[in-house]
Amino acid sequence: MPELPEVETVRRDLEALVVGARVERVVVTGARTVRRTSAEAVRAGLEGRALVAAGRRGKYLCVTLDDGRWLVVHLRMSGQLLVADAPSAPLLAHTHVRLALDDGRELRFVDPRTFGEVVVVDPARLDDEAPGIASLGPEPLDIDVAGLTRVLRPRRRQLKALLTDQHVIAGIGNIYADEIAHAAGVRFDRLGASLTRPELARLHASMQSILTAAIGARGSTLSDAQYVDLGGLGGGYQEHHAVYDREGQPCLRCGRPVLRVAWSGRSTFFCRRCQR
DNA sequence: AAGCACACCTGCTAGC
DNA sequence: TGCTAGCAGGTGTGCT
């Protein structure tokens, strides 16, 4: 579910709502969620620790603890972090980890599909303890046109494969790859090596503007409402999607029906007229 | 290197 | 109404 804008929204919520609190007690009820290490390792790594900063790399949330280690959370497809005002607040189905905070609230990890992960790592040993983070490409909001050109141009792979490959650029998934390609007027299946300078400039500009606007709208929440923020509320950027999940509806630029194709086992939405 | 298929799970919806 | 197939925002592996 969540891509960079959604994860960034959760990061900001963590910063505003739980940074400064101390973890008093940890209850792990979902073994798969802590499969990277173990329930005991997560409990031991968190109990007694204060949460001192909330960071993000790609789609990974990295909460710095007062001993310098990181609480790393990846939401994958269906994970949610939620704050409950009291431990007695009703427990949602598929709640796998609960952090009781010293102010009486609870930070909860809920994840129906159990693809998500929670782990405590030493940031100096990411290669071993969080290889997914260690091998991430650059942050899309931090690179310039030259940087984007460096990662896309030498590749004989399709644009969407490159944009959604976390080793190439971090944080972009199925929704925003389609939105960025549409806004730039470039088809999803163009090879990286075929992109012209003006196209790369447009891709860069679209990447910045769409991700920034999506963060401003607190992310995209589709009809299944799987993505919600720390308070359980959905985002608003789905109202601004030009193509994603809009098969048959008019392209917002030219009015032609948006097309959907199966691409690499997933849906891709695009406009045949606006994207070349 | 790139591109598949498939695996990991649950839940919702469209279609019969 | 009730069943089933298909699909879902992500990533990793293993095979061609």
Short mmCIF file of C-alpha atoms (C1' of nucleotides) in Angstrom, two decimals:
data_model
loop_
_atom_site.label_atom_id
_atom_site.label_comp_id
_atom_site.label_asym_id
_atom_site.label_seq_id
_atom_site.Cartn_x
_atom_site.Cartn_y
_atom_site.Cartn_z
CA MET A 1 0.00 0.00 0.00
CA PRO A 2 2.08 2.87 1.15
CA GLU A 3 4.67 4.57 -0.99
CA LEU A 4 6.93 7.50 -0.18
CA PRO A 5 4.17 10.11 0.43
CA GLU A 6 2.23 7.81 2.75
CA VAL A 7 5.33 6.71 4.68
CA GLU A 8 6.47 10.32 4.95
CA THR A 9 3.06 11.27 6.36
CA VAL A 10 3.39 8.56 9.01
CA ARG A 11 6.93 9.78 9.76
CA ARG A 12 5.67 13.31 10.36
CA ASP A 13 2.92 11.98 12.59
CA LEU A 14 5.44 9.96 14.58
CA GLU A 15 7.58 13.07 14.96
CA ALA A 16 4.63 15.15 16.14
CA LEU A 17 2.90 12.57 18.31
CA VAL A 18 5.30 10.04 19.81
CA VAL A 19 8.87 11.34 19.60
CA GLY A 20 9.87 12.22 23.17
CA ALA A 21 7.93 9.36 24.71
CA ARG A 22 9.56 6.35 26.36
CA VAL A 23 8.62 2.74 25.65
CA GLU A 24 7.66 1.04 28.89
CA ARG A 25 6.47 -2.33 27.69
CA VAL A 26 6.30 -4.24 24.41
CA VAL A 27 3.84 -6.96 23.53
CA VAL A 28 4.45 -8.96 20.36
CA THR A 29 1.61 -11.23 19.29
CA GLY A 30 2.50 -11.65 15.63
CA ALA A 31 5.57 -13.79 15.06
CA ARG A 32 5.73 -13.07 11.32
CA THR A 33 5.97 -9.32 11.93
CA VAL A 34 9.25 -9.77 13.85
CA ARG A 35 10.61 -12.56 11.61
CA ARG A 36 13.74 -10.57 10.75
CA THR A 37 14.90 -11.22 14.32
CA SER A 38 12.54 -12.37 17.08
CA ALA A 39 9.86 -11.17 19.47
CA GLU A 40 12.43 -11.23 22.27
CA ALA A 41 14.95 -9.16 20.32
CA VAL A 42 12.32 -6.52 19.53
CA ARG A 43 11.09 -6.44 23.12
CA ALA A 44 14.58 -6.22 24.57
CA GLY A 45 15.61 -3.59 22.05
CA LEU A 46 12.68 -1.30 22.83
CA GLU A 47 11.74 -1.61 26.49
CA GLY A 48 13.05 1.34 28.49
CA ARG A 49 14.15 3.23 25.39
CA ALA A 50 12.99 6.76 24.54
CA LEU A 51 12.02 7.62 20.96
CA VAL A 52 14.24 10.57 20.03
CA ALA A 53 13.72 11.13 16.28
CA ALA A 54 11.59 9.89 13.38
CA GLY A 55 13.32 9.34 10.03
CA ARG A 56 12.54 7.73 6.69
CA ARG A 57 14.57 6.10 3.93
CA GLY A 58 12.50 5.15 0.89
CA LYS A 59 9.51 3.29 2.28
CA TYR A 60 11.26 2.41 5.56
CA LEU A 61 10.46 4.23 8.80
CA CYS A 62 13.53 4.61 11.02
CA VAL A 63 12.83 5.78 14.57
CA THR A 64 16.01 6.65 16.48
CA LEU A 65 16.16 5.36 20.05
CA ASP A 66 18.06 6.97 22.93
CA ASP A 67 20.76 4.28 22.72
CA GLY A 68 21.45 5.17 19.08
CA ARG A 69 19.77 2.11 17.62
CA TRP A 70 16.84 2.33 15.20
CA LEU A 71 13.35 0.93 15.38
CA VAL A 72 12.75 0.10 11.71
CA VAL A 73 9.22 -0.46 10.40
CA HIS A 74 8.23 -1.42 6.86
CA LEU A 75 4.48 -1.34 6.21
CA ARG A 76 4.65 -3.33 2.94
CA MET A 77 1.12 -3.82 1.54
CA SER A 78 -1.24 -3.57 4.49
CA GLY A 79 0.68 -2.41 7.55
CA GLN A 80 -0.55 0.46 9.70
CA LEU A 81 0.96 2.29 12.66
CA LEU A 82 -1.74 3.65 14.95
CA VAL A 83 -1.71 5.55 18.22
CA ALA A 84 -4.25 4.48 20.83
CA ASP A 85 -4.96 6.97 23.59
CA ALA A 86 -5.09 4.23 26.19
CA PRO A 87 -4.18 0.53 26.35
CA SER A 88 -7.88 -0.16 26.86
CA ALA A 89 -8.77 1.25 23.45
CA PRO A 90 -10.40 -1.47 21.30
CA LEU A 91 -7.86 -3.70 19.64
CA LEU A 92 -8.18 -4.00 15.87
CA ALA A 93 -7.94 -7.44 14.31
CA HIS A 94 -4.40 -8.23 13.12
CA THR A 95 -2.68 -6.10 15.75
CA HIS A 96 0.76 -7.72 15.99
CA VAL A 97 2.92 -5.40 18.09
CA ARG A 98 2.00 -2.97 20.88
CA LEU A 99 4.37 -0.44 22.43
CA ALA A 100 3.04 0.90 25.74
CA LEU A 101 4.38 4.45 26.15
CA ASP A 102 5.16 6.21 29.42
CA ASP A 103 2.36 8.74 28.85
CA GLY A 104 -0.29 6.02 28.86
CA ARG A 105 -0.76 5.78 25.12
CA GLU A 106 0.06 2.83 22.87
CA LEU A 107 1.76 2.72 19.48
CA ARG A 108 0.32 -0.25 17.61
CA PHE A 109 1.36 -2.10 14.47
CA VAL A 110 -1.60 -3.59 12.61
CA ASP A 111 -1.13 -5.65 9.45
CA PRO A 112 -3.73 -8.06 7.99
CA ARG A 113 -1.47 -9.52 5.30
CA THR A 114 1.54 -9.81 7.62
CA PHE A 115 4.01 -8.75 4.93
CA GLY A 116 5.14 -5.84 7.09
CA GLU A 117 8.15 -6.00 9.37
CA VAL A 118 9.36 -4.55 12.67
CA VAL A 119 13.01 -4.81 13.69
CA VAL A 120 15.51 -3.02 15.95
CA VAL A 121 18.89 -2.48 14.28
CA ASP A 122 22.29 -0.89 14.76
CA PRO A 123 22.49 1.83 12.10
CA ALA A 124 26.23 1.18 11.76
CA ARG A 125 25.45 -2.39 10.68
CA LEU A 126 22.67 -1.84 8.13
CA ASP A 127 24.39 -4.09 5.59
CA ASP A 128 23.81 -7.06 7.88
CA GLU A 129 20.80 -6.03 9.92
CA ALA A 130 18.70 -4.12 7.35
CA PRO A 131 20.03 -4.94 3.88
CA GLY A 132 16.88 -3.50 2.34
CA ILE A 133 17.84 -0.06 3.62
CA ALA A 134 21.55 -0.41 2.88
CA SER A 135 20.90 -1.11 -0.80
CA LEU A 136 18.36 1.68 -1.44
CA GLY A 137 18.88 4.10 -4.32
CA PRO A 138 18.80 7.88 -3.85
CA GLU A 139 15.80 9.72 -2.42
CA PRO A 140 13.73 11.10 -5.32
CA LEU A 141 13.21 14.43 -3.55
CA ASP A 142 16.96 14.86 -3.05
CA ILE A 143 18.28 14.24 -6.55
CA ASP A 144 18.66 16.76 -9.37
CA VAL A 145 18.13 16.21 -13.09
CA ALA A 146 21.74 15.08 -13.50
CA GLY A 147 21.27 12.54 -10.71
CA LEU A 148 18.08 11.20 -12.24
CA THR A 149 19.80 11.02 -15.64
CA ARG A 150 22.67 9.07 -14.09
CA VAL A 151 20.36 6.37 -12.76
CA LEU A 152 17.92 6.10 -15.70
CA ARG A 153 19.94 6.80 -18.84
CA PRO A 154 22.43 3.92 -18.75
CA ARG A 155 19.67 1.34 -18.37
CA ARG A 156 18.02 -0.82 -20.98
CA ARG A 157 15.01 -1.42 -18.77
CA GLN A 158 11.54 0.02 -18.97
CA LEU A 159 10.87 3.30 -17.20
CA LYS A 160 8.35 1.83 -14.77
CA ALA A 161 10.71 -1.00 -13.83
CA LEU A 162 13.38 1.60 -13.08
CA LEU A 163 11.11 3.99 -11.15
CA THR A 164 9.75 1.19 -8.97
CA ASP A 165 13.12 -0.52 -8.39
CA GLN A 166 14.12 0.58 -4.87
CA HIS A 167 17.80 0.05 -5.71
CA VAL A 168 17.51 2.62 -8.53
CA ILE A 169 15.36 5.24 -6.74
CA ALA A 170 13.86 4.80 -3.29
CA GLY A 171 10.21 5.20 -2.36
CA ILE A 172 8.24 5.09 -5.61
CA GLY A 173 5.67 2.31 -6.14
CA ASN A 174 2.84 1.43 -8.48
CA ILE A 175 0.68 4.53 -7.93
CA TYR A 176 3.28 7.25 -8.16
CA ALA A 177 5.26 5.64 -11.00
CA ASP A 178 2.12 5.87 -13.15
CA GLU A 179 1.30 9.40 -12.02
CA ILE A 180 4.87 10.64 -12.59
CA ALA A 181 5.13 9.08 -16.06
CA HIS A 182 1.77 10.55 -17.05
CA ALA A 183 2.60 14.03 -15.80
CA ALA A 184 5.90 13.88 -17.71
CA GLY A 185 4.18 12.70 -20.91
CA VAL A 186 6.35 9.58 -21.12
CA ARG A 187 5.07 6.03 -21.59
CA PHE A 188 5.77 3.53 -18.80
CA ASP A 189 7.45 1.10 -21.19
CA ARG A 190 10.05 3.42 -22.67
CA LEU A 191 13.59 2.20 -22.12
CA GLY A 192 15.73 4.30 -19.81
CA ALA A 193 18.37 4.55 -22.53
CA SER A 194 15.84 6.07 -24.95
CA LEU A 195 14.89 9.03 -22.74
CA THR A 196 15.78 12.45 -24.17
CA ARG A 197 17.07 15.36 -22.14
CA PRO A 198 13.71 17.18 -22.22
CA GLU A 199 11.94 13.98 -21.16
CA LEU A 200 14.35 13.48 -18.25
CA ALA A 201 13.82 17.09 -17.21
CA ARG A 202 10.05 16.58 -17.30
CA LEU A 203 10.32 13.31 -15.35
CA HIS A 204 12.41 15.06 -12.72
CA ALA A 205 9.99 17.98 -12.43
CA SER A 206 6.97 15.65 -12.27
CA MET A 207 8.62 13.48 -9.65
CA GLN A 208 9.23 16.52 -7.43
CA SER A 209 5.82 18.11 -7.91
CA ILE A 210 3.74 14.95 -7.58
CA LEU A 211 5.53 13.54 -4.54
CA THR A 212 5.48 16.96 -2.86
CA ALA A 213 1.78 17.48 -3.59
CA ALA A 214 0.96 13.95 -2.42
CA ILE A 215 2.80 14.52 0.86
CA GLY A 216 0.89 17.81 1.20
CA ALA A 217 -2.37 15.89 0.78
CA ARG A 218 -1.18 13.29 3.34
CA GLY A 219 -0.94 10.48 0.80
CA SER A 220 -3.39 8.43 -1.24
CA THR A 221 -6.08 6.25 0.32
CA LEU A 222 -7.95 4.01 -2.13
CA SER A 223 -11.39 2.54 -1.65
CA ASP A 224 -10.11 -0.30 0.54
CA ALA A 225 -8.88 2.33 3.07
CA GLN A 226 -5.78 0.27 3.82
CA TYR A 227 -3.53 3.29 4.15
CA VAL A 228 -4.29 5.53 7.13
CA ASP A 229 -2.18 7.88 9.18
CA LEU A 230 -1.22 7.55 12.86
CA GLY A 231 -4.66 8.81 13.87
CA GLY A 232 -6.47 6.36 11.57
CA LEU A 233 -7.42 8.95 8.97
CA GLY A 234 -7.03 8.51 5.21
CA GLY A 235 -5.16 10.80 2.85
CA GLY A 236 -6.57 13.00 0.11
CA TYR A 237 -4.25 12.70 -2.87
CA GLN A 238 -6.38 10.02 -4.57
CA GLU A 239 -8.68 12.90 -5.56
CA HIS A 240 -5.81 14.24 -7.67
CA HIS A 241 -4.82 11.00 -9.43
CA ALA A 242 -4.73 11.66 -13.16
CA VAL A 243 -4.53 8.02 -14.23
CA TYR A 244 -4.08 5.59 -11.34
CA ASP A 245 -7.19 3.47 -10.71
CA ARG A 246 -9.08 5.51 -13.35
CA GLU A 247 -9.46 2.97 -16.18
CA GLY A 248 -12.01 4.19 -18.73
CA GLN A 249 -12.37 7.59 -17.13
CA PRO A 250 -11.25 10.65 -19.10
CA CYS A 251 -7.60 11.61 -18.96
CA LEU A 252 -7.48 14.86 -17.02
CA ARG A 253 -5.34 16.45 -19.70
CA CYS A 254 -6.81 15.30 -23.04
CA GLY A 255 -10.11 13.64 -22.15
CA ARG A 256 -9.32 10.30 -23.80
CA PRO A 257 -10.18 7.24 -21.70
CA VAL A 258 -7.41 6.12 -19.39
CA LEU A 259 -6.06 2.69 -20.36
CA ARG A 260 -5.12 -0.14 -18.02
CA VAL A 261 -2.68 -2.89 -18.94
CA ALA A 262 -1.25 -5.77 -16.97
CA TRP A 263 2.42 -5.06 -16.57
CA SER A 264 4.77 -7.32 -14.67
CA GLY A 265 1.86 -8.87 -12.82
CA ARG A 266 0.38 -5.54 -11.76
CA SER A 267 -1.91 -2.90 -13.22
CA THR A 268 -0.47 0.06 -15.08
CA PHE A 269 -2.63 3.05 -15.99
CA PHE A 270 -1.70 5.49 -18.76
CA CYS A 271 -2.97 7.75 -21.54
CA ARG A 272 -2.03 6.69 -25.05
CA ARG A 273 -2.30 10.24 -26.35
CA CYS A 274 -0.50 12.17 -23.61
CA GLN A 275 2.31 9.67 -23.10
CA ARG A 276 4.78 8.87 -25.88
"C1'" DA B 1 21.28 -7.93 -17.02
"C1'" DA B 2 16.55 -8.32 -17.45
"C1'" DG B 3 12.31 -10.38 -17.10
"C1'" DC B 4 9.41 -13.52 -15.75
"C1'" DA B 5 6.70 -16.58 -12.31
"C1'" DC B 6 5.91 -17.30 -7.86
"C1'" DA B 7 5.86 -16.78 -2.85
"C1'" DC B 8 4.48 -14.52 1.26
"C1'" DC B 9 -0.96 -13.43 3.48
"C1'" DT B 10 -5.88 -11.69 4.22
"C1'" DG B 11 -9.85 -9.39 2.61
"C1'" DC B 12 -12.75 -7.27 -0.55
"C1'" DT B 13 -15.36 -7.12 -4.90
"C1'" DA B 14 -17.10 -8.39 -9.37
"C1'" DG B 15 -19.23 -11.82 -11.73
"C1'" DC B 16 -21.68 -15.86 -12.24
"C1'" DT C 1 -28.03 -15.09 -1.63
"C1'" DG C 2 -23.75 -17.48 -2.00
"C1'" DC C 3 -19.73 -19.09 -4.01
"C1'" DT C 4 -15.29 -18.31 -6.42
"C1'" DA C 5 -11.83 -16.15 -9.03
"C1'" DG C 6 -9.25 -12.24 -9.29
"C1'" DC C 7 -7.04 -8.47 -7.51
"C1'" DA C 8 -4.64 -5.25 -4.03
"C1'" DG C 9 -0.25 0.24 -2.49
"C1'" DG C 10 5.71 -4.38 -1.72
"C1'" DT C 11 9.69 -7.08 -1.84
"C1'" DG C 12 12.62 -11.25 -2.33
"C1'" DT C 13 14.08 -15.44 -4.64
"C1'" DG C 14 15.02 -18.41 -8.17
"C1'" DC C 15 14.71 -19.69 -12.81
"C1'" DT C 16 15.26 -18.73 -17.84
#
